[in-house]
Amino acid sequence: MAENEIETAGFLEKDGRGTGRIVRRDSVNKQYGRQPSSHCSRVVKIIKNKISSDLLAGLTVGLTAIPQGIAYAVVAGLEPQYGLYSGFMGCFVYFFLGSVKDVTIGPTAIMALMSQKSVEEYNSDFAVLLCFLTGCVTMLFGILQLGFLVNFISVPVTVGFTTAAAITIASSQIKGLLGIKGKSNEFLESWISVFEHIKETRYQDLLLGLVTIFLLVLLKIANEKISKKYKNQSSLSNNDKAIKETFRIVGLGRNAIVVVLGTLTAFIFEQYNMCPFTLTGEVAGGLPPFKPPPFSTNVINKNNETEYMPFEKMVANMGTGIISVPVISVLETIAIAKAFAKGKTLDATQEMMALGACNIAGSFVRSMPTAGSFTRTAVNNASNVKTPLGGIFTGLIVLLALSLTATFKYIPKSTLAGLILTAMFYMMETHEIKLIWKTKKTDIIPLVVTIFGCLFLGLDLGIIVGIFVNILFVLYNAVRPKITKEEIMISDQEVLVVRPEQALYYPGAEYVRELIMKSSKTQTKNLIVLDGTFYTKQYKYINWFPLLHVGMWDIGLFDTLD
């Protein structure tokens, strides 16, 4: 081979004896610090890989968001298109302001249920205005850095609230599963309505709903079993990898699959002039109008007359929802963001600002209140999303669906009911309840109080009652701190050591004093030592030490107390 050919193919390196050896060009580049000419192409390849991963994740999440959005709009008492209106703006805004690539903002079951009360009594304008006010309050929380307030909602209260919300939503969907009439989404009213109309059950709807639930559970279990079976990726053949990937995609898109199957079933029957199922009906298509949220509205009063309602009256009719909805929205989103931050420091203030902006912007396109969705965020993560760009693709898929709403009228209500019931079953945190019972049994009390409060008083009041009961437990621990007593020998003298197991605050000062005095009276020959490992420097607490000193002096136990 000629020398110029060698130089073209690789690199000719000669030594002092005139001999040479061929060295690969990339090794020479590495040796002498020269960058490979393909560096830019590698960067482009990495970007393409990330974009392709984000595109696949966005498509998968979008196909999950469409049926969920329609279902949650039904839960909120809104027309189905409102679920799609709520599903795209949050994705776009969070791309610019959010900090966790996996988080997906949109309609959730809890937000839908908390919006339902105002919508059922009045109209959709209340849901849109509530979305705007939720964004404003959340933004204010972020500006004032009030994220610490969420810490007052303990884990037992949160688990109780989530469980009660799941039970309430599931109860409201029983009528849809059975194909019977009923409007109320409250727990008691839902079951009363079911039993009043139980004889009107449409067995075709019931069968389709049960098949939907069966398929959803089957696809989820199959995906989990296949993933477990083919866990070791390195030892898999190409066929095994294909099987695993197929089941993974099917498992992630199972919501869309069952809705498509249900819709096709209804459509086929419709072509033969048969209508055995209760259908969703006409869904308004096209993009929502971009305009400010309604600060006034017209409602139908009890006399079936149109009544003008100004902004202040709309706000008054929303009641505690103006505060409770933003708080729960923040709680949902922060909890999800922490779960998927993967050990990275999370800026709660930034997340609140992002969530507030998502709701404010969403209200301009007729969105109901939104929050971080655990289901769609988990799907996003499982789809191997690389950057927040996946949210943009999700939003575009939802926007595309708005042009296909003509087919949505064939979606059976029992299919949506089955989808929601299955989601609520997995939403109930039974594993957390078991963990709370094992770790600290007294925490079951605020948990149970929260569940029953939310079921029978409503979510707004129920969580307030749960927080109040939990605060009472915290205050009780401050008033009655845990104290241990231990007898030890020091210099042949028996000493009684009184040791607080937690930091002491002034409400518990008198209790500790009485305990020491009581111990001194029953064991007058012993010296009593108060172990101050957990003392806090609070004046009102320290102030009672002289009283303790006087009490010990009066009984003649010892002259000084150190």
Coordinates of C-alpha atoms in Angstrom, one line a residue:
M1 CA 0.0 0.0 0.0
A2 CA 1.4 3.4 -0.9
E3 CA 2.2 5.9 1.8
N4 CA -0.4 8.4 0.6
E5 CA -3.0 5.6 0.7
I6 CA -1.9 4.7 4.2
E7 CA -2.3 8.4 5.2
T8 CA -5.7 8.5 3.7
A9 CA -6.9 5.3 5.5
G10 CA -5.3 6.0 8.9
F11 CA -2.2 7.8 10.1
L12 CA 1.4 6.9 9.3
E13 CA 3.7 7.3 12.4
K14 CA 7.5 6.9 11.7
D15 CA 10.2 6.3 14.2
G16 CA 13.9 7.2 14.1
R17 CA 14.8 4.1 12.1
G18 CA 12.5 5.0 9.2
T19 CA 10.0 2.3 10.0
G20 CA 6.3 3.2 10.4
R21 CA 3.2 1.8 11.9
I22 CA -0.4 2.5 11.1
V23 CA -2.3 4.1 13.9
R24 CA -6.1 4.7 13.9
R25 CA -7.0 8.3 13.3
D26 CA -9.3 8.5 16.4
S27 CA -6.6 7.2 18.7
V28 CA -4.2 9.8 17.4
N29 CA -6.8 12.5 17.9
K30 CA -7.3 11.3 21.5
Q31 CA -3.5 11.1 22.1
Y32 CA -2.8 14.6 20.9
G33 CA -5.9 16.3 22.2
R34 CA -7.5 16.8 18.8
Q35 CA -11.3 16.6 18.7
P36 CA -12.8 14.0 16.3
S37 CA -14.4 15.6 13.2
S38 CA -17.6 13.7 14.0
H39 CA -18.2 15.6 17.3
C40 CA -21.0 17.7 15.9
S41 CA -22.7 14.7 14.3
R42 CA -22.6 12.9 17.7
V43 CA -24.3 15.9 19.3
V44 CA -26.9 15.9 16.6
K45 CA -27.4 12.2 17.1
I46 CA -27.9 12.6 20.9
I47 CA -30.4 15.4 20.3
K48 CA -32.3 13.3 17.7
N49 CA -32.4 10.4 20.2
K50 CA -33.8 12.6 22.9
I51 CA -36.3 14.2 20.6
S52 CA -37.4 10.7 19.4
S53 CA -37.7 9.5 23.0
D54 CA -39.7 12.6 24.0
L55 CA -42.0 12.2 20.9
L56 CA -42.8 8.6 21.8
A57 CA -43.4 9.6 25.5
G58 CA -45.5 12.5 24.5
L59 CA -47.6 10.3 22.1
T60 CA -48.1 7.7 24.8
V61 CA -49.1 10.2 27.5
G62 CA -51.3 12.1 25.0
L63 CA -53.2 8.8 24.3
T64 CA -53.6 8.4 28.0
A65 CA -54.7 12.0 28.6
I66 CA -57.5 12.0 26.0
P67 CA -59.7 9.3 27.6
Q68 CA -58.8 10.5 31.1
G69 CA -59.7 14.1 30.3
I70 CA -63.0 13.1 28.9
A71 CA -63.7 10.9 31.9
Y72 CA -62.7 13.6 34.4
A73 CA -64.9 16.1 32.6
V74 CA -67.8 13.8 33.2
V75 CA -66.8 13.5 36.9
A76 CA -66.8 17.3 37.1
G77 CA -70.3 17.5 35.6
L78 CA -68.9 19.2 32.5
E79 CA -69.3 18.5 28.8
P80 CA -66.6 16.0 27.6
Q81 CA -64.7 18.6 25.5
Y82 CA -63.8 20.5 28.7
G83 CA -61.5 17.6 29.7
L84 CA -59.6 18.2 26.5
Y85 CA -59.6 22.0 27.0
S86 CA -57.9 21.3 30.3
G87 CA -55.3 18.9 28.9
F88 CA -53.0 21.0 26.7
M89 CA -52.3 24.5 28.1
G90 CA -50.7 23.1 31.3
C91 CA -48.3 21.0 29.2
F92 CA -47.1 24.0 27.2
V93 CA -46.7 26.3 30.2
Y94 CA -44.9 23.8 32.4
F95 CA -42.4 23.2 29.6
F96 CA -41.1 26.8 30.2
L97 CA -41.5 27.1 34.0
G98 CA -41.4 23.6 35.4
S99 CA -38.4 21.9 36.8
V100 CA -39.2 18.1 36.7
K101 CA -39.2 16.6 33.2
D102 CA -41.6 13.8 34.0
V103 CA -44.4 15.9 35.6
T104 CA -47.6 16.3 33.5
I105 CA -50.1 19.0 34.3
G106 CA -53.7 18.5 33.5
P107 CA -57.1 17.4 34.8
T108 CA -57.1 15.0 37.7
A109 CA -59.8 13.0 39.4
I110 CA -59.6 15.0 42.7
M111 CA -59.6 18.4 40.9
A112 CA -62.6 17.3 38.9
L113 CA -64.5 16.2 42.0
M114 CA -63.7 19.4 43.9
S115 CA -64.9 21.4 40.9
Q116 CA -68.1 19.4 40.5
K117 CA -70.1 21.1 43.3
S118 CA -70.1 24.5 41.7
V119 CA -70.7 23.2 38.2
E120 CA -73.6 21.0 39.3
E121 CA -75.4 23.9 41.0
Y122 CA -74.7 26.5 38.3
N123 CA -72.7 26.1 35.0
S124 CA -69.3 25.6 33.5
D125 CA -68.3 29.3 33.9
F126 CA -67.7 28.5 37.6
A127 CA -65.2 25.8 36.8
V128 CA -63.3 28.2 34.5
L129 CA -63.3 31.0 37.0
L130 CA -62.2 28.5 39.8
C131 CA -59.3 27.5 37.5
F132 CA -58.3 31.2 37.2
L133 CA -58.6 31.8 41.0
T134 CA -56.7 28.6 41.7
G135 CA -53.9 29.9 39.6
C136 CA -53.9 33.3 41.3
V137 CA -53.9 31.8 44.8
T138 CA -51.2 29.2 43.9
M139 CA -49.1 32.0 42.4
L140 CA -49.5 34.0 45.6
F141 CA -48.4 31.0 47.6
G142 CA -45.2 30.9 45.5
I143 CA -44.5 34.6 45.7
L144 CA -44.9 34.6 49.5
Q145 CA -43.0 31.3 49.8
L146 CA -45.8 29.7 51.7
G147 CA -45.0 26.2 50.6
F148 CA -44.3 25.2 54.2
L149 CA -48.0 25.4 54.9
V150 CA -48.4 22.1 53.0
N151 CA -46.3 20.5 55.8
F152 CA -49.3 21.0 58.1
I153 CA -51.1 18.4 56.1
S154 CA -49.6 15.2 57.5
V155 CA -49.2 11.9 55.7
P156 CA -52.2 10.3 57.5
V157 CA -54.4 13.2 56.5
T158 CA -53.2 13.1 52.9
V159 CA -53.7 9.3 52.6
G160 CA -57.2 9.7 54.2
F161 CA -58.1 12.4 51.8
T162 CA -56.9 10.5 48.7
T163 CA -58.7 7.4 49.8
A164 CA -61.9 9.2 50.5
A165 CA -61.7 11.0 47.2
A166 CA -61.2 7.7 45.4
I167 CA -64.2 6.1 47.1
T168 CA -66.4 9.2 46.4
I169 CA -65.4 9.2 42.7
A170 CA -65.9 5.5 42.4
S171 CA -69.3 5.7 44.0
S172 CA -70.3 8.5 41.6
Q173 CA -69.5 6.2 38.6
I174 CA -71.6 3.2 39.7
K175 CA -74.7 4.7 38.0
G176 CA -72.7 5.1 34.7
L177 CA -71.6 1.5 35.0
L178 CA -75.2 0.3 35.4
G179 CA -76.5 2.7 32.8
I180 CA -79.0 4.3 35.2
K181 CA -79.9 8.0 35.8
G182 CA -78.5 10.2 38.5
K183 CA -76.7 13.4 38.9
S184 CA -75.1 13.6 42.3
N185 CA -71.4 12.9 42.8
E186 CA -71.5 13.0 46.6
F187 CA -70.9 9.7 48.4
L188 CA -74.2 9.2 50.2
E189 CA -76.4 10.7 47.4
S190 CA -74.7 8.6 44.8
W191 CA -75.6 5.3 46.6
I192 CA -79.1 6.5 47.4
S193 CA -79.6 7.3 43.7
V194 CA -78.3 3.9 42.7
F195 CA -80.6 2.0 45.0
E196 CA -83.6 4.1 43.9
H197 CA -83.0 3.3 40.2
I198 CA -81.4 -0.1 40.5
K199 CA -84.4 -1.7 38.7
E200 CA -83.5 0.5 35.6
T201 CA -80.1 -1.2 35.2
R202 CA -79.1 -1.6 31.5
Y203 CA -77.4 -5.0 31.4
Q204 CA -75.7 -4.2 28.1
D205 CA -73.9 -1.2 29.8
L206 CA -73.1 -3.3 32.8
L207 CA -71.5 -6.0 30.7
L208 CA -69.5 -3.6 28.6
G209 CA -68.3 -1.8 31.8
L210 CA -67.2 -5.0 33.4
V211 CA -65.4 -6.1 30.3
T212 CA -63.6 -2.7 30.3
I213 CA -62.5 -3.2 33.9
F214 CA -61.3 -6.8 33.1
L215 CA -59.3 -5.7 30.1
L216 CA -57.6 -2.8 32.0
V217 CA -56.6 -5.1 34.9
L218 CA -55.5 -7.8 32.6
L219 CA -53.3 -5.5 30.5
K220 CA -51.8 -4.0 33.7
I221 CA -51.0 -7.4 35.2
A222 CA -49.7 -8.8 31.9
N223 CA -47.3 -5.8 31.5
E224 CA -46.0 -6.3 35.1
K225 CA -45.5 -10.0 34.7
I226 CA -43.7 -9.7 31.3
S227 CA -41.5 -6.9 32.7
K228 CA -40.6 -9.1 35.7
K229 CA -39.9 -12.1 33.5
Y230 CA -37.6 -10.2 31.1
K231 CA -36.0 -8.1 33.7
N232 CA -32.4 -8.8 32.7
Q233 CA -32.1 -6.7 29.5
S234 CA -28.6 -7.8 28.7
S235 CA -29.4 -11.5 28.4
L236 CA -32.5 -11.1 26.2
S237 CA -32.8 -12.1 22.6
N238 CA -34.2 -9.7 20.0
N239 CA -37.5 -11.6 20.1
D240 CA -37.7 -11.3 23.8
K241 CA -36.9 -7.6 23.7
A242 CA -39.7 -7.1 21.1
I243 CA -42.2 -9.0 23.3
K244 CA -41.2 -6.9 26.3
E245 CA -41.4 -3.6 24.5
T246 CA -44.8 -4.6 22.9
F247 CA -46.3 -5.4 26.3
R248 CA -44.8 -2.3 27.8
I249 CA -46.4 0.0 25.1
V250 CA -49.7 -1.9 25.4
G251 CA -49.7 -1.6 29.2
L252 CA -48.9 2.1 29.1
G253 CA -51.6 2.8 26.5
R254 CA -54.3 0.5 28.0
N255 CA -56.7 3.4 28.7
A256 CA -56.7 4.5 25.1
I257 CA -57.0 0.9 23.9
V258 CA -60.2 0.1 25.9
V259 CA -61.8 3.4 25.0
V260 CA -61.1 2.7 21.3
L261 CA -62.5 -0.9 21.6
G262 CA -65.6 0.4 23.4
T263 CA -66.1 3.1 20.8
L264 CA -65.7 0.7 17.9
T265 CA -68.2 -1.7 19.5
A266 CA -70.8 1.0 19.8
F267 CA -70.1 2.3 16.3
I268 CA -70.6 -1.1 14.8
F269 CA -73.9 -1.6 16.5
E270 CA -74.9 1.9 15.4
Q271 CA -74.3 1.0 11.8
Y272 CA -77.0 -1.7 12.1
N273 CA -79.4 0.7 13.7
M274 CA -78.9 -0.8 17.1
C275 CA -78.1 1.2 20.2
P276 CA -77.6 -1.1 23.2
F277 CA -75.3 1.3 25.1
T278 CA -75.7 4.7 26.7
L279 CA -73.4 6.9 24.7
T280 CA -71.5 10.1 25.5
G281 CA -73.4 12.0 22.8
E282 CA -72.3 15.0 20.7
V283 CA -69.0 16.6 21.7
A284 CA -68.2 20.1 20.5
G285 CA -65.2 20.1 18.3
G286 CA -62.6 22.7 17.4
L287 CA -60.3 24.8 19.5
P288 CA -61.7 26.6 22.5
P289 CA -62.1 30.4 22.2
F290 CA -59.1 32.2 23.6
K291 CA -60.6 34.8 26.0
P292 CA -60.4 35.9 29.6
P293 CA -62.2 33.8 32.2
P294 CA -65.8 34.7 33.0
F295 CA -66.0 37.3 35.8
S296 CA -69.8 37.2 35.6
T297 CA -72.4 34.8 34.3
N298 CA -76.0 34.0 33.8
V299 CA -77.5 31.1 35.7
I300 CA -80.9 29.5 35.9
N301 CA -82.5 30.1 39.3
K302 CA -85.0 27.9 41.2
N303 CA -87.8 29.6 39.3
N304 CA -86.3 28.5 36.0
E305 CA -85.5 32.2 35.2
T306 CA -82.2 33.5 33.9
E307 CA -80.4 35.5 36.6
Y308 CA -77.3 37.6 36.2
M309 CA -74.5 36.8 38.8
P310 CA -71.6 39.2 39.3
F311 CA -68.1 38.2 40.2
E312 CA -68.4 38.8 43.9
K313 CA -71.5 36.5 44.1
M314 CA -69.7 33.8 42.1
V315 CA -66.8 33.9 44.5
A316 CA -69.2 33.7 47.5
N317 CA -70.9 30.7 46.1
M318 CA -67.6 28.9 45.6
G319 CA -67.1 29.0 49.4
T320 CA -64.0 27.3 50.8
G321 CA -63.2 25.9 47.4
I322 CA -61.2 29.0 46.6
I323 CA -58.6 28.0 49.2
S324 CA -59.0 24.2 49.4
V325 CA -58.7 23.6 45.6
P326 CA -55.3 25.5 45.3
V327 CA -54.0 23.8 48.5
I328 CA -54.9 20.3 47.2
S329 CA -53.6 21.2 43.8
V330 CA -50.2 22.2 45.3
L331 CA -50.2 19.2 47.5
E332 CA -50.8 16.8 44.5
T333 CA -48.2 18.5 42.3
I334 CA -45.4 18.9 44.9
A335 CA -45.8 15.3 46.0
I336 CA -45.6 14.0 42.4
A337 CA -42.6 16.3 41.6
K338 CA -40.8 15.0 44.7
A339 CA -41.5 11.4 43.8
F340 CA -40.0 11.8 40.3
A341 CA -37.2 14.3 41.0
K342 CA -35.0 11.3 41.6
G343 CA -33.1 12.7 44.6
K344 CA -32.5 16.1 43.0
T345 CA -33.3 19.2 45.1
L346 CA -36.8 20.4 44.3
D347 CA -37.6 24.1 44.3
A348 CA -41.2 24.1 45.7
T349 CA -41.6 27.8 45.1
Q350 CA -40.8 27.4 41.4
E351 CA -43.2 24.5 41.2
M352 CA -46.0 26.6 42.7
M353 CA -45.3 29.5 40.4
A354 CA -45.4 27.1 37.4
L355 CA -48.6 25.5 38.6
G356 CA -50.2 28.9 39.2
A357 CA -49.2 30.0 35.7
C358 CA -50.6 26.7 34.2
N359 CA -54.0 27.4 35.8
I360 CA -54.1 31.1 34.9
A361 CA -53.2 30.4 31.3
G362 CA -55.6 27.4 31.2
S363 CA -58.6 29.6 32.3
F364 CA -58.2 31.5 29.0
V365 CA -59.0 28.4 27.1
R366 CA -62.0 27.2 29.2
S367 CA -60.0 24.8 31.4
M368 CA -61.1 23.5 34.8
P369 CA -58.6 23.5 37.7
T370 CA -55.6 21.3 37.0
A371 CA -52.7 19.8 38.9
G372 CA -49.9 17.3 38.5
S373 CA -51.3 13.9 37.4
F374 CA -49.7 10.9 39.0
T375 CA -51.0 8.5 36.4
R376 CA -49.8 10.4 33.4
T377 CA -46.5 11.4 35.1
A378 CA -45.8 7.7 35.8
V379 CA -46.6 6.9 32.1
N380 CA -44.3 9.7 31.1
N381 CA -41.5 8.3 33.2
A382 CA -42.0 4.8 32.1
S383 CA -42.0 6.0 28.5
N384 CA -38.4 7.1 29.1
V385 CA -39.0 10.8 28.5
K386 CA -35.7 12.7 28.3
T387 CA -36.6 16.4 28.5
P388 CA -39.7 18.5 29.3
L389 CA -40.2 18.6 25.5
G390 CA -42.4 15.5 26.0
G391 CA -45.0 17.8 27.4
I392 CA -45.2 19.8 24.2
F393 CA -45.9 16.7 22.2
T394 CA -48.5 15.6 24.7
G395 CA -50.3 19.0 24.4
L396 CA -50.2 18.8 20.6
I397 CA -51.8 15.3 20.7
V398 CA -54.6 16.6 22.9
L399 CA -55.1 19.6 20.5
L400 CA -55.2 17.1 17.6
A401 CA -57.9 15.2 19.4
L402 CA -60.1 18.3 19.4
S403 CA -60.4 18.0 15.7
L404 CA -61.6 14.4 16.0
T405 CA -64.4 14.9 18.4
A406 CA -67.0 13.7 16.0
T407 CA -66.0 10.1 16.9
F408 CA -66.2 10.8 20.6
K409 CA -70.0 10.7 20.6
Y410 CA -69.8 6.9 20.2
I411 CA -67.8 6.5 23.5
P412 CA -70.1 4.4 25.8
K413 CA -70.5 6.0 29.3
S414 CA -70.0 2.5 30.8
T415 CA -66.6 2.3 29.2
L416 CA -65.6 5.7 30.8
A417 CA -67.1 4.5 34.1
G418 CA -65.1 1.3 34.0
L419 CA -61.9 3.3 33.2
I420 CA -62.5 5.6 36.2
L421 CA -63.5 2.8 38.6
T422 CA -60.2 1.0 37.8
A423 CA -58.2 4.1 38.2
M424 CA -59.8 4.8 41.6
F425 CA -59.1 1.3 42.8
Y426 CA -55.4 1.8 42.2
M427 CA -55.6 5.3 43.7
M428 CA -56.7 4.0 47.1
E429 CA -53.5 3.9 49.1
T430 CA -54.1 0.7 51.1
H431 CA -50.3 0.0 51.3
E432 CA -49.8 3.4 53.0
I433 CA -52.6 2.6 55.5
K434 CA -50.9 -0.7 56.4
L435 CA -47.5 1.1 56.8
I436 CA -49.1 3.8 59.0
W437 CA -50.6 1.1 61.2
K438 CA -47.3 -0.7 61.5
T439 CA -45.3 2.4 62.3
K440 CA -47.5 4.4 64.6
K441 CA -51.0 3.2 65.4
T442 CA -52.3 6.5 66.8
D443 CA -51.9 8.1 63.3
I444 CA -54.8 5.9 62.2
I445 CA -57.1 8.2 64.1
P446 CA -56.6 11.3 62.0
L447 CA -56.6 9.1 58.9
V448 CA -60.0 7.6 59.7
V449 CA -61.4 10.9 60.8
T450 CA -60.3 12.4 57.4
I451 CA -61.9 9.5 55.5
F452 CA -65.2 9.8 57.2
G453 CA -65.2 13.6 57.2
C454 CA -64.6 13.7 53.5
L455 CA -67.2 11.0 52.7
F456 CA -70.0 12.6 54.8
L457 CA -69.1 16.3 55.0
G458 CA -67.5 16.7 51.6
L459 CA -63.8 17.0 50.6
D460 CA -63.5 20.7 51.6
L461 CA -64.7 20.3 55.2
G462 CA -63.3 16.7 55.5
I463 CA -59.7 17.7 55.0
I464 CA -60.1 20.7 57.4
V465 CA -61.5 18.3 60.1
G466 CA -58.6 15.9 59.5
I467 CA -56.0 18.7 59.8
F468 CA -57.6 19.9 63.0
V469 CA -57.5 16.5 64.6
N470 CA -53.9 16.0 63.5
I471 CA -52.9 19.4 65.1
L472 CA -54.7 18.3 68.3
F473 CA -52.4 15.2 68.4
V474 CA -49.3 17.5 67.9
L475 CA -50.5 19.8 70.7
Y476 CA -51.2 16.9 73.0
N477 CA -47.6 15.7 72.5
A478 CA -46.4 19.2 73.5
V479 CA -48.6 19.3 76.6
R480 CA -47.9 15.7 77.6
P481 CA -44.3 15.0 76.4
K482 CA -43.0 11.5 76.7
I483 CA -40.8 11.1 79.8
T484 CA -38.7 8.1 80.8
K485 CA -37.4 7.4 84.3
E486 CA -34.3 5.4 84.9
E487 CA -32.5 4.4 88.2
I488 CA -28.7 4.3 88.0
M489 CA -25.8 4.1 90.5
I490 CA -23.4 7.0 90.8
S491 CA -20.6 6.8 93.5
D492 CA -22.6 4.2 95.5
Q493 CA -25.6 6.4 95.4
E494 CA -28.9 5.5 93.7
V495 CA -29.9 8.3 91.3
L496 CA -33.2 8.7 89.5
V497 CA -32.8 10.2 86.0
V498 CA -35.8 11.8 84.4
R499 CA -35.3 12.1 80.6
P500 CA -37.6 13.8 78.1
E501 CA -37.8 11.8 74.8
Q502 CA -38.5 15.0 72.8
A503 CA -37.9 18.7 72.8
L504 CA -39.9 20.4 75.7
Y505 CA -42.1 23.4 75.2
Y506 CA -43.8 25.6 77.7
P507 CA -47.3 23.8 77.5
G508 CA -45.6 20.7 78.9
A509 CA -43.6 22.5 81.7
E510 CA -46.2 22.0 84.5
Y511 CA -46.6 18.3 83.5
V512 CA -42.9 17.7 83.8
R513 CA -42.7 19.6 87.1
E514 CA -45.5 17.5 88.6
L515 CA -43.9 14.3 87.4
I516 CA -40.6 15.2 89.1
M517 CA -42.3 16.3 92.3
K518 CA -44.3 13.1 92.4
S519 CA -41.2 11.0 91.9
S520 CA -39.3 12.8 94.6
K521 CA -42.1 12.2 97.1
T522 CA -42.2 8.4 96.4
Q523 CA -38.4 8.0 96.5
T524 CA -37.2 10.6 99.0
K525 CA -33.8 9.0 99.4
N526 CA -32.8 9.4 95.8
L527 CA -31.3 12.3 94.0
I528 CA -33.4 13.4 91.0
V529 CA -31.6 14.5 87.8
L530 CA -33.4 16.1 84.9
D531 CA -31.6 15.1 81.7
G532 CA -31.7 18.2 79.5
T533 CA -30.6 16.7 76.2
F534 CA -33.7 17.8 74.4
Y535 CA -34.2 21.2 76.1
T536 CA -35.2 24.1 74.0
K537 CA -34.3 27.7 75.1
Q538 CA -37.8 28.9 75.7
Y539 CA -38.2 31.4 78.5
K540 CA -41.7 30.3 79.5
Y541 CA -40.4 26.8 79.9
I542 CA -37.2 27.7 81.8
N543 CA -39.1 30.0 84.0
W544 CA -40.6 27.2 86.1
F545 CA -37.2 25.8 87.3
P546 CA -37.1 28.1 90.3
L547 CA -40.6 26.7 91.3
L548 CA -39.2 23.2 91.0
H549 CA -36.2 24.2 93.1
V550 CA -38.5 25.5 95.8
G551 CA -40.7 22.5 95.8
M552 CA -37.7 20.1 96.3
W553 CA -36.3 22.3 99.1
D554 CA -39.7 22.3 100.9
I555 CA -39.7 18.5 101.1
G556 CA -36.2 18.5 102.4
L557 CA -34.8 16.3 99.7
F558 CA -31.6 18.2 98.9
D559 CA -30.2 21.7 99.1
T560 CA -29.4 22.3 95.5
L561 CA -30.6 21.3 92.1
D562 CA -28.1 21.3 89.2

